[in-house]
Amino acid sequence: FSSRTLWRFGYSARLLKTNRFRTAASNTSFPAVWMLLAQYSGRIPGLFVVVKKNRFFTMPETVEDKANLELYSPHPEVRGMTLLNREAFKRTVVVPVLKVKKEIVNTLLKSLKHTVLQRPGLKRVVEDLEDENSRLVILDPHKIPEFSLGKSEQEVLKQLNVHPEVSKYNLELTYENFKSEEILRAVLPEGQEVTSGFSRVGHIAHLNLRDHQLPYRYLIGQVIIDKNPGITCAVNKTNIIDSTYRNFQMEVLAGESNLVTKVKENNIAYELDFSKVYWNPRLSTEHGRIVELLKPGDVLFDVFAGIGPFAIPAAKKKCHVFANDLNPESYNWLLHNCKLNKVDNKIKAFNMDGRDFLLGPVREELSKELPLLKEQQKTSFHIVMNLPALAIEFLDVFRHLLAGEPCSTAGLPTVHCYGFSKHDDPAKDIQERAEASLGTSLDGRCSTYLVRNVAPNKEMLCISFQVPADVLYKRPCPDEAKPASKRLCTSKDFSEEKLLS
């Protein structure tokens, strides 16, 4: 095992105990438990080898799965279709049925529950056109080989006084009867990966298609809408997030073009324009984790606040919040969501560069509040820096951010800084980079938390630490005996200060 693998597995037990499942993506064609595992895989290291994030996934095929695939596949002529034609998916399959008196149908279904057809969306009982007093119960063709009942089934029928003869029935299948993965597997070229996942943001399905899927993107988008109730718009990301404002270009694949949507996270409602601001539903657990650390009366500085997923729940918890975002659109939606959640009088919002926000409002507030703290006071100051591509580079701002002497080490602000790592030991990597920016060691003074797996060999982590006093404060020269106008720093003092500047 590599150090990365060992590190992942070392964290899994703790995370399983402390975190709660929350779904962030939606695909109704898969069992709920697998959806939960898919959503959670980015945060549970031990699960990374089982499922991958940002994709639909398939369990290993069994013999029965393969038979199901053959029996319930759409018509072969749909292969290569790029514009959806639902009528082309019609086909007829032959299935076994039992003729049963209608008054005992429910009893039979219970007695043969492992033998009757269990496919979602298909009726198990149909009319008998030859006898209005009877019904046809459809059996699972994979449980009834060669249309012949086993001894246990025959015994059940004997007790119910049902004739054991199995008949053949032509079952009509349409587009509505097929799952999204079955449709895409039938349409896309054989041998290519056909599965595609999405994030659900309100009524929007956000896809990240691969190059070989792009010719089929409009069909894929429409299938996603058809098979997921509540989804009315499907979009595809067209480039990575590399702009100043952390948003990305996207193409509407199907459905309405309205990208202004509503989402709910941790029981708080937000509204946003998904084409202009950053929103990732897979971070809901992380937002909740940080807010859980806060107590009423604490102070939160949110340097890259977005539309407020840290700031607004913190304000609802009666914390004093200073929230900032450089993107004017994010700033405007932050203000909107503050009013929507009735916390606009509890949050001071800013539209500034993150560095300017730290050097301005954050320094001003800390300079004013920290000297007033008394040892018995329990107010904590937290600084959240959720810009994982760049945030660590901002940590140098804390070098000598304040002047004077710390009144209480307990009052030193706690920073929660996010970053990406492709290193074999992501925790060590993120700590070393933070130490380089701060100019001091964090050994024994920080904790590192695995947030999620972003891509193969790419992790998102959060490093939390109290800013060391010798980093945060620029102290006066030690020669206190001389008047201020005559004090001179020694060369030793100067060299120490230079190391931290």
Coordinates of C-alpha atoms in Angstrom, one line a residue:
F1 CA 0.0 0.0 0.0
S2 CA 1.2 3.5 -0.7
S3 CA 1.3 6.1 2.1
R4 CA -1.8 7.7 0.4
T5 CA -3.8 4.5 0.7
L6 CA -2.7 3.9 4.3
W7 CA -3.6 7.5 5.2
R8 CA -7.0 7.1 3.6
F9 CA -7.8 3.9 5.5
G10 CA -6.5 5.3 8.8
Y11 CA -9.2 8.0 8.6
S12 CA -12.1 5.9 7.6
A13 CA -13.1 4.5 11.0
R14 CA -13.2 7.9 12.6
L15 CA -15.2 9.4 9.7
L16 CA -17.7 6.6 9.7
K17 CA -18.4 7.3 13.4
T18 CA -18.6 11.1 13.2
N19 CA -20.1 12.0 9.9
R20 CA -23.7 11.7 8.8
F21 CA -24.9 10.7 5.3
R22 CA -26.4 13.4 3.2
T23 CA -27.3 12.9 -0.5
A24 CA -25.8 15.5 -2.8
A25 CA -26.6 13.9 -6.2
S26 CA -29.7 12.4 -7.5
N27 CA -30.3 9.5 -9.8
T28 CA -33.6 7.7 -9.1
S29 CA -32.7 4.7 -11.2
F30 CA -30.3 3.5 -8.6
P31 CA -31.0 2.1 -5.1
A32 CA -30.9 4.7 -2.4
V33 CA -28.1 3.0 -0.4
W34 CA -25.8 3.1 -3.4
M35 CA -26.5 6.7 -3.9
L36 CA -25.5 7.4 -0.3
L37 CA -22.3 5.5 -0.8
A38 CA -21.6 7.4 -4.0
Q39 CA -22.1 10.7 -2.3
Y40 CA -20.1 9.7 0.7
S41 CA -17.2 8.1 -1.1
G42 CA -15.4 11.4 -1.5
R43 CA -15.2 11.7 2.3
I44 CA -14.7 8.1 3.4
P45 CA -11.2 7.1 2.4
G46 CA -12.0 3.4 2.7
L47 CA -14.8 3.6 0.2
F48 CA -12.8 5.3 -2.5
V49 CA -11.8 1.9 -4.0
V50 CA -15.5 0.8 -4.1
V51 CA -17.2 3.6 -5.9
K52 CA -16.2 6.7 -7.8
K53 CA -17.7 10.1 -7.4
N54 CA -19.2 12.2 -10.3
R55 CA -20.4 9.1 -12.2
F56 CA -23.2 6.7 -12.3
F57 CA -21.7 3.4 -11.3
T58 CA -22.5 -0.3 -11.8
M59 CA -22.2 -3.1 -9.4
P60 CA -20.3 -6.2 -10.6
E61 CA -22.5 -8.1 -13.1
T62 CA -23.9 -11.5 -12.0
V63 CA -25.3 -14.1 -14.3
E64 CA -28.8 -12.9 -13.5
D65 CA -27.8 -9.2 -14.2
K66 CA -26.5 -10.3 -17.6
A67 CA -29.8 -12.1 -18.4
N68 CA -31.7 -9.0 -17.2
L69 CA -29.6 -6.9 -19.5
E70 CA -30.3 -9.0 -22.5
L71 CA -34.1 -9.3 -21.8
Y72 CA -34.7 -5.7 -20.9
S73 CA -32.4 -3.9 -23.4
P74 CA -34.0 -1.4 -25.8
H75 CA -34.4 -2.2 -29.4
P76 CA -30.9 -2.7 -31.1
E77 CA -31.8 -0.1 -33.8
V78 CA -31.3 2.8 -31.3
R79 CA -27.5 2.3 -31.4
G80 CA -25.9 5.5 -32.5
M81 CA -28.9 7.7 -31.9
T82 CA -28.0 11.3 -31.1
L83 CA -31.4 13.0 -31.0
L84 CA -33.9 11.2 -28.7
N85 CA -36.7 9.3 -30.5
R86 CA -38.7 7.6 -27.7
E87 CA -40.8 5.6 -30.1
A88 CA -37.7 3.7 -31.3
F89 CA -37.3 2.1 -27.9
K90 CA -40.4 -0.1 -28.2
R91 CA -39.9 -3.8 -28.2
T92 CA -41.8 -7.0 -27.3
V93 CA -40.3 -9.7 -25.0
V94 CA -41.8 -13.1 -24.1
V95 CA -42.4 -13.7 -20.4
P96 CA -44.0 -16.6 -18.4
V97 CA -47.4 -16.0 -16.8
L98 CA -49.8 -17.9 -14.6
K99 CA -53.6 -17.7 -15.0
V100 CA -55.2 -17.1 -11.6
K101 CA -58.6 -16.3 -10.4
K102 CA -58.7 -12.6 -9.6
E103 CA -59.9 -13.1 -6.0
I104 CA -56.7 -15.0 -5.0
V105 CA -54.2 -12.8 -6.9
N106 CA -52.9 -11.0 -3.8
T107 CA -52.5 -14.3 -1.9
L108 CA -50.5 -15.7 -4.8
L109 CA -48.3 -12.6 -5.0
K110 CA -47.4 -13.0 -1.4
S111 CA -46.8 -16.7 -1.6
L112 CA -44.6 -16.5 -4.8
K113 CA -43.0 -13.1 -4.0
H114 CA -39.6 -14.4 -5.0
T115 CA -40.8 -15.8 -8.3
V116 CA -43.1 -13.1 -9.7
L117 CA -41.7 -10.2 -11.8
Q118 CA -40.0 -7.6 -9.6
R119 CA -38.9 -5.0 -12.2
P120 CA -39.9 -1.4 -11.2
G121 CA -42.3 0.2 -13.6
L122 CA -43.8 -3.0 -14.9
K123 CA -47.1 -4.4 -13.8
R124 CA -46.9 -7.9 -12.3
V125 CA -50.6 -8.5 -12.9
V126 CA -52.4 -7.9 -16.3
E127 CA -55.9 -8.4 -17.6
D128 CA -56.8 -11.8 -19.1
L129 CA -58.5 -10.9 -22.4
E130 CA -60.1 -14.4 -22.6
D131 CA -61.6 -14.5 -19.1
E132 CA -62.7 -11.4 -17.2
N133 CA -62.8 -13.4 -13.9
S134 CA -59.1 -14.3 -14.2
R135 CA -55.8 -12.4 -14.2
L136 CA -52.4 -13.1 -15.6
V137 CA -49.6 -13.0 -13.1
I138 CA -46.2 -12.3 -14.8
L139 CA -43.3 -14.4 -13.5
D140 CA -39.6 -13.6 -13.5
P141 CA -38.3 -15.4 -16.6
H142 CA -34.9 -15.9 -14.8
K143 CA -36.6 -17.7 -12.0
I144 CA -38.6 -19.9 -14.3
P145 CA -36.1 -21.6 -16.7
E146 CA -37.7 -23.1 -19.8
F147 CA -41.1 -21.8 -18.6
S148 CA -41.3 -24.7 -16.1
L149 CA -42.1 -24.3 -12.4
G150 CA -40.0 -25.9 -9.6
K151 CA -41.3 -28.2 -7.0
S152 CA -41.7 -25.5 -4.3
E153 CA -43.7 -23.3 -6.6
Q154 CA -45.9 -26.2 -7.7
E155 CA -46.6 -27.0 -4.1
V156 CA -47.7 -23.5 -3.4
L157 CA -50.1 -23.5 -6.4
K158 CA -51.5 -26.9 -5.3
Q159 CA -52.4 -25.4 -1.9
L160 CA -54.1 -22.5 -3.6
N161 CA -55.8 -24.7 -6.1
V162 CA -54.2 -23.0 -9.1
H163 CA -53.4 -24.8 -12.3
P164 CA -49.6 -25.0 -12.6
E165 CA -49.4 -24.5 -16.3
V166 CA -47.1 -21.7 -17.4
S167 CA -48.1 -19.8 -20.5
K168 CA -46.1 -17.4 -22.7
Y169 CA -47.1 -13.7 -22.8
N170 CA -45.9 -11.0 -25.1
L171 CA -44.9 -8.0 -22.9
E172 CA -44.7 -4.7 -24.6
L173 CA -41.8 -2.5 -23.4
T174 CA -41.5 1.2 -24.2
Y175 CA -39.0 4.0 -23.4
E176 CA -40.7 4.6 -20.1
N177 CA -39.9 1.0 -19.0
F178 CA -36.1 1.4 -19.4
K179 CA -33.7 2.8 -16.8
S180 CA -31.4 5.7 -17.8
E181 CA -28.3 3.5 -17.8
E182 CA -30.0 0.9 -20.0
I183 CA -30.9 3.6 -22.5
L184 CA -27.5 5.0 -22.7
R185 CA -25.8 1.6 -22.9
A186 CA -28.1 0.8 -25.9
V187 CA -27.4 4.1 -27.6
L188 CA -23.7 4.8 -27.2
P189 CA -21.0 2.8 -29.1
E190 CA -20.3 -0.7 -27.6
G191 CA -17.2 -1.0 -25.6
Q192 CA -17.2 2.7 -24.4
E193 CA -18.0 3.9 -21.0
V194 CA -21.7 5.0 -21.1
T195 CA -22.4 6.0 -17.6
S196 CA -22.5 9.6 -16.6
G197 CA -23.2 11.2 -13.2
F198 CA -24.5 14.5 -12.3
S199 CA -24.9 16.9 -9.4
R200 CA -28.4 18.1 -8.6
V201 CA -28.7 21.8 -7.9
G202 CA -32.4 22.5 -7.5
H203 CA -34.1 21.8 -10.8
I204 CA -30.8 21.6 -12.6
A205 CA -28.8 18.5 -13.4
H206 CA -25.1 19.4 -13.7
L207 CA -23.1 16.9 -15.9
N208 CA -19.4 16.6 -16.6
L209 CA -19.4 14.6 -19.8
R210 CA -16.3 13.0 -21.3
D211 CA -15.2 13.7 -24.8
H212 CA -16.6 10.5 -26.3
Q213 CA -20.0 11.3 -24.9
L214 CA -20.2 14.8 -26.3
P215 CA -21.9 13.7 -29.7
Y216 CA -24.7 12.3 -27.6
R217 CA -24.9 15.1 -25.1
Y218 CA -28.3 16.4 -26.0
L219 CA -29.8 12.9 -25.8
I220 CA -28.1 12.3 -22.5
G221 CA -29.4 15.5 -21.1
Q222 CA -33.0 14.7 -22.1
V223 CA -32.8 11.2 -20.7
I224 CA -31.6 12.6 -17.4
I225 CA -34.6 14.9 -17.3
D226 CA -37.0 12.2 -18.3
K227 CA -35.8 9.7 -15.7
N228 CA -35.4 12.1 -12.7
P229 CA -38.6 13.8 -11.4
G230 CA -38.0 17.4 -10.6
I231 CA -35.1 17.9 -13.0
T232 CA -36.2 20.3 -15.7
C233 CA -32.8 21.5 -17.0
A234 CA -29.6 19.6 -17.8
V235 CA -26.3 21.4 -18.3
N236 CA -22.8 20.3 -19.1
K237 CA -19.6 21.9 -17.8
T238 CA -17.5 23.0 -20.7
N239 CA -14.3 24.0 -19.0
I240 CA -12.6 23.8 -15.6
I241 CA -13.0 26.4 -12.8
D242 CA -10.1 28.7 -13.5
S243 CA -11.6 32.1 -13.7
T244 CA -11.2 34.9 -11.1
Y245 CA -14.7 34.3 -9.9
R246 CA -14.7 30.5 -9.7
N247 CA -17.5 30.0 -12.1
F248 CA -17.4 28.0 -15.3
Q249 CA -18.9 28.0 -18.7
M250 CA -21.8 25.6 -19.3
E251 CA -24.0 24.5 -22.1
V252 CA -27.8 23.8 -21.7
L253 CA -28.3 20.3 -23.1
A254 CA -32.0 19.9 -22.6
G255 CA -35.0 21.4 -20.9
E256 CA -35.5 25.0 -19.9
S257 CA -32.7 27.5 -20.0
N258 CA -33.5 29.0 -16.6
L259 CA -30.4 28.6 -14.4
V260 CA -31.7 30.6 -11.5
T261 CA -32.6 27.9 -9.0
K262 CA -33.4 27.2 -5.4
V263 CA -31.5 24.7 -3.2
K264 CA -31.8 23.5 0.4
E265 CA -28.8 22.5 2.4
N266 CA -28.8 21.6 6.1
N267 CA -32.4 22.9 6.4
I268 CA -31.4 26.3 5.0
A269 CA -32.8 27.6 1.7
Y270 CA -30.6 29.4 -0.9
E271 CA -31.3 31.0 -4.3
L272 CA -28.6 31.5 -6.9
D273 CA -27.9 31.8 -10.6
F274 CA -25.9 28.6 -11.3
S275 CA -24.3 30.0 -14.4
K276 CA -22.7 32.9 -12.5
V277 CA -21.8 31.7 -9.0
Y278 CA -20.1 28.7 -7.5
W279 CA -22.2 26.0 -5.8
N280 CA -21.2 22.5 -5.0
P281 CA -23.9 20.3 -3.3
R282 CA -21.2 17.8 -2.3
L283 CA -19.9 20.2 0.3
S284 CA -23.0 20.2 2.5
T285 CA -21.5 17.9 5.2
E286 CA -18.3 20.1 5.3
H287 CA -20.4 23.3 5.7
G288 CA -22.2 21.6 8.5
R289 CA -19.0 20.3 10.2
I290 CA -17.5 23.8 10.5
V291 CA -20.7 25.4 11.7
E292 CA -20.9 22.7 14.4
L293 CA -17.6 24.0 15.8
L294 CA -19.1 27.4 16.4
K295 CA -20.9 28.6 19.5
P296 CA -23.3 31.5 19.9
G297 CA -21.4 34.7 20.3
D298 CA -18.4 33.5 18.3
V299 CA -17.0 35.6 15.4
L300 CA -16.7 34.1 11.9
F301 CA -14.7 35.7 9.1
D302 CA -15.7 34.0 5.8
V303 CA -13.0 35.1 3.3
F304 CA -14.4 33.4 0.2
A305 CA -18.1 33.3 1.2
G306 CA -19.8 32.6 -2.1
I307 CA -23.6 32.8 -1.6
G308 CA -23.3 32.1 2.2
P309 CA -23.2 28.3 3.0
F310 CA -20.9 28.9 6.0
A311 CA -22.0 32.5 6.8
I312 CA -25.8 32.1 6.9
P313 CA -26.0 29.0 9.2
A314 CA -23.4 30.6 11.4
A315 CA -25.5 33.8 11.7
K316 CA -28.6 31.7 12.4
K317 CA -26.5 30.2 15.3
K318 CA -26.2 33.7 16.7
C319 CA -22.6 34.2 15.7
H320 CA -21.2 37.5 14.5
V321 CA -20.4 37.1 10.9
F322 CA -18.2 39.0 8.4
A323 CA -18.6 37.5 4.9
N324 CA -16.7 38.5 1.8
D325 CA -16.6 37.4 -1.9
L326 CA -14.8 39.0 -4.8
N327 CA -17.4 37.9 -7.4
P328 CA -20.0 40.7 -7.6
E329 CA -22.7 38.1 -8.5
S330 CA -21.8 36.0 -5.5
Y331 CA -21.9 39.1 -3.3
N332 CA -25.3 40.1 -4.6
W333 CA -26.7 36.6 -4.1
L334 CA -25.1 36.6 -0.6
L335 CA -27.1 39.7 0.2
H336 CA -30.2 38.2 -1.3
N337 CA -29.9 35.0 0.7
C338 CA -29.2 36.9 3.9
K339 CA -32.5 38.6 3.5
L340 CA -34.2 35.4 2.5
N341 CA -33.1 33.8 5.7
K342 CA -33.7 36.9 7.8
V343 CA -30.0 37.3 9.0
D344 CA -29.2 40.4 7.0
N345 CA -28.8 42.4 10.2
K346 CA -26.4 39.8 11.6
I347 CA -23.9 39.6 8.7
K348 CA -21.6 42.3 7.5
A349 CA -21.0 41.6 3.8
F350 CA -18.1 42.7 1.7
N351 CA -17.2 42.6 -2.0
M352 CA -13.4 42.6 -1.9
D353 CA -10.3 40.6 -2.8
G354 CA -9.7 38.1 -0.1
R355 CA -6.3 39.5 0.7
D356 CA -7.7 43.0 1.1
F357 CA -10.5 41.6 3.3
L358 CA -7.9 40.1 5.6
L359 CA -5.8 43.1 5.7
G360 CA -8.8 45.5 6.1
P361 CA -12.0 44.4 8.0
V362 CA -10.5 41.3 9.6
R363 CA -7.4 43.1 10.9
E364 CA -9.5 46.0 12.1
E365 CA -12.0 43.8 14.0
L366 CA -9.3 41.6 15.6
S367 CA -7.3 44.7 16.6
K368 CA -10.4 46.1 18.3
E369 CA -11.8 42.9 19.9
L370 CA -8.8 40.8 21.0
P371 CA -7.4 43.4 23.5
L372 CA -10.9 43.4 25.2
L373 CA -10.9 39.7 25.8
K374 CA -10.5 38.5 29.3
E375 CA -9.2 35.1 30.3
Q376 CA -12.6 33.8 31.4
Q377 CA -14.4 34.9 28.2
K378 CA -15.1 32.1 25.8
T379 CA -15.6 34.0 22.5
S380 CA -13.7 32.3 19.7
F381 CA -12.7 33.8 16.4
H382 CA -12.8 31.6 13.3
I383 CA -11.5 32.4 9.8
V384 CA -12.8 30.2 7.0
M385 CA -10.8 30.2 3.7
N386 CA -12.6 28.0 1.2
L387 CA -10.8 28.6 -2.0
P388 CA -8.9 25.3 -2.3
A389 CA -7.0 26.2 -5.4
L390 CA -5.4 29.3 -3.9
A391 CA -6.3 29.8 -0.2
I392 CA -3.0 28.5 1.2
E393 CA -1.1 31.2 -0.7
F394 CA -3.1 33.8 1.3
L395 CA -1.8 32.5 4.7
D396 CA 1.2 34.8 4.5
V397 CA -1.2 37.6 5.3
F398 CA -1.2 36.5 9.0
R399 CA 2.5 37.3 9.4
H400 CA 2.5 40.3 11.8
L401 CA -1.1 41.1 10.9
L402 CA -1.5 42.7 14.4
A403 CA 0.7 44.9 16.5
G404 CA 1.4 44.6 20.2
E405 CA 1.2 41.6 22.6
P406 CA -1.5 38.9 22.7
C407 CA -3.8 39.4 25.6
S408 CA -4.9 35.8 25.7
T409 CA -3.6 32.8 23.7
A410 CA -7.1 31.3 23.9
G411 CA -8.3 34.2 21.9
L412 CA -6.0 33.6 19.0
P413 CA -8.1 33.1 15.8
T414 CA -8.6 29.6 14.4
V415 CA -8.1 29.3 10.7
H416 CA -9.9 26.6 8.6
C417 CA -8.0 26.7 5.2
Y418 CA -8.9 24.4 2.3
G419 CA -6.5 23.1 -0.3
F420 CA -6.1 20.4 -3.0
S421 CA -3.3 17.8 -2.9
K422 CA -2.1 15.2 -5.4
H423 CA 0.7 14.1 -3.0
D424 CA 1.1 10.5 -1.8
D425 CA 0.7 11.9 1.7
P426 CA -1.9 14.7 1.3
A427 CA -2.0 15.6 5.0
K428 CA 1.7 16.1 5.2
D429 CA 1.7 18.0 1.9
I430 CA -1.0 20.5 3.0
Q431 CA 0.7 21.1 6.3
E432 CA 4.1 21.7 4.8
R433 CA 2.6 24.2 2.3
A434 CA 0.7 26.0 5.1
E435 CA 3.9 26.2 7.2
A436 CA 5.8 27.7 4.2
S437 CA 3.2 30.5 3.9
L438 CA 3.1 31.2 7.6
G439 CA 6.8 30.9 8.2
T440 CA 6.6 28.6 11.2
S441 CA 6.0 25.0 12.1
L442 CA 2.5 23.7 12.9
D443 CA 3.7 20.4 14.3
G444 CA 1.3 19.5 17.2
R445 CA -0.7 22.7 16.5
C446 CA -2.9 21.7 13.6
S447 CA -5.4 19.1 12.4
T448 CA -6.0 18.0 8.9
Y449 CA -9.4 16.7 7.6
L450 CA -10.1 14.9 4.4
V451 CA -13.1 16.6 2.8
R452 CA -13.6 14.7 -0.4
N453 CA -11.9 13.0 -3.3
V454 CA -12.1 15.5 -6.3
A455 CA -10.5 13.4 -9.0
P456 CA -8.2 10.4 -9.2
N457 CA -5.2 11.1 -7.0
K458 CA -6.6 14.6 -6.1
E459 CA -7.9 15.3 -2.6
M460 CA -9.6 18.3 -1.1
L461 CA -8.5 18.8 2.5
C462 CA -9.1 21.3 5.3
I463 CA -6.2 22.2 7.7
S464 CA -7.3 23.9 10.9
F465 CA -5.0 25.7 13.4
Q466 CA -4.8 28.6 15.8
V467 CA -2.5 31.3 14.3
P468 CA 0.6 31.2 16.5
A469 CA 1.1 34.4 18.5
D470 CA 4.7 34.8 17.2
V471 CA 3.3 34.9 13.7
L472 CA 0.2 37.0 14.2
Y473 CA 1.7 39.8 16.3
K474 CA 4.4 42.3 15.5
R475 CA 5.9 42.9 18.9
P476 CA 7.7 46.1 20.1
C477 CA 11.5 46.0 20.6
P478 CA 12.4 44.3 23.8
D479 CA 14.5 47.2 25.2
E480 CA 11.7 48.6 27.4
A481 CA 13.9 50.7 29.6
K482 CA 14.6 53.4 27.0
P483 CA 12.0 55.9 25.8
A484 CA 10.2 54.9 22.7
S485 CA 12.0 57.5 20.6
K486 CA 15.4 56.0 21.5
R487 CA 14.6 52.3 21.4
L488 CA 16.7 50.3 18.9
C489 CA 16.2 46.7 17.9
T490 CA 19.3 44.6 18.1
S491 CA 20.5 42.6 15.1
K492 CA 19.2 39.5 16.8
D493 CA 15.7 41.1 17.1
F494 CA 15.9 42.2 13.4
S495 CA 16.9 38.8 12.1
E496 CA 14.1 37.1 14.1
E497 CA 11.5 39.6 12.7
K498 CA 12.8 39.2 9.2
L499 CA 12.3 35.5 9.4
L500 CA 8.6 36.1 10.0
S501 CA 8.0 39.0 7.6

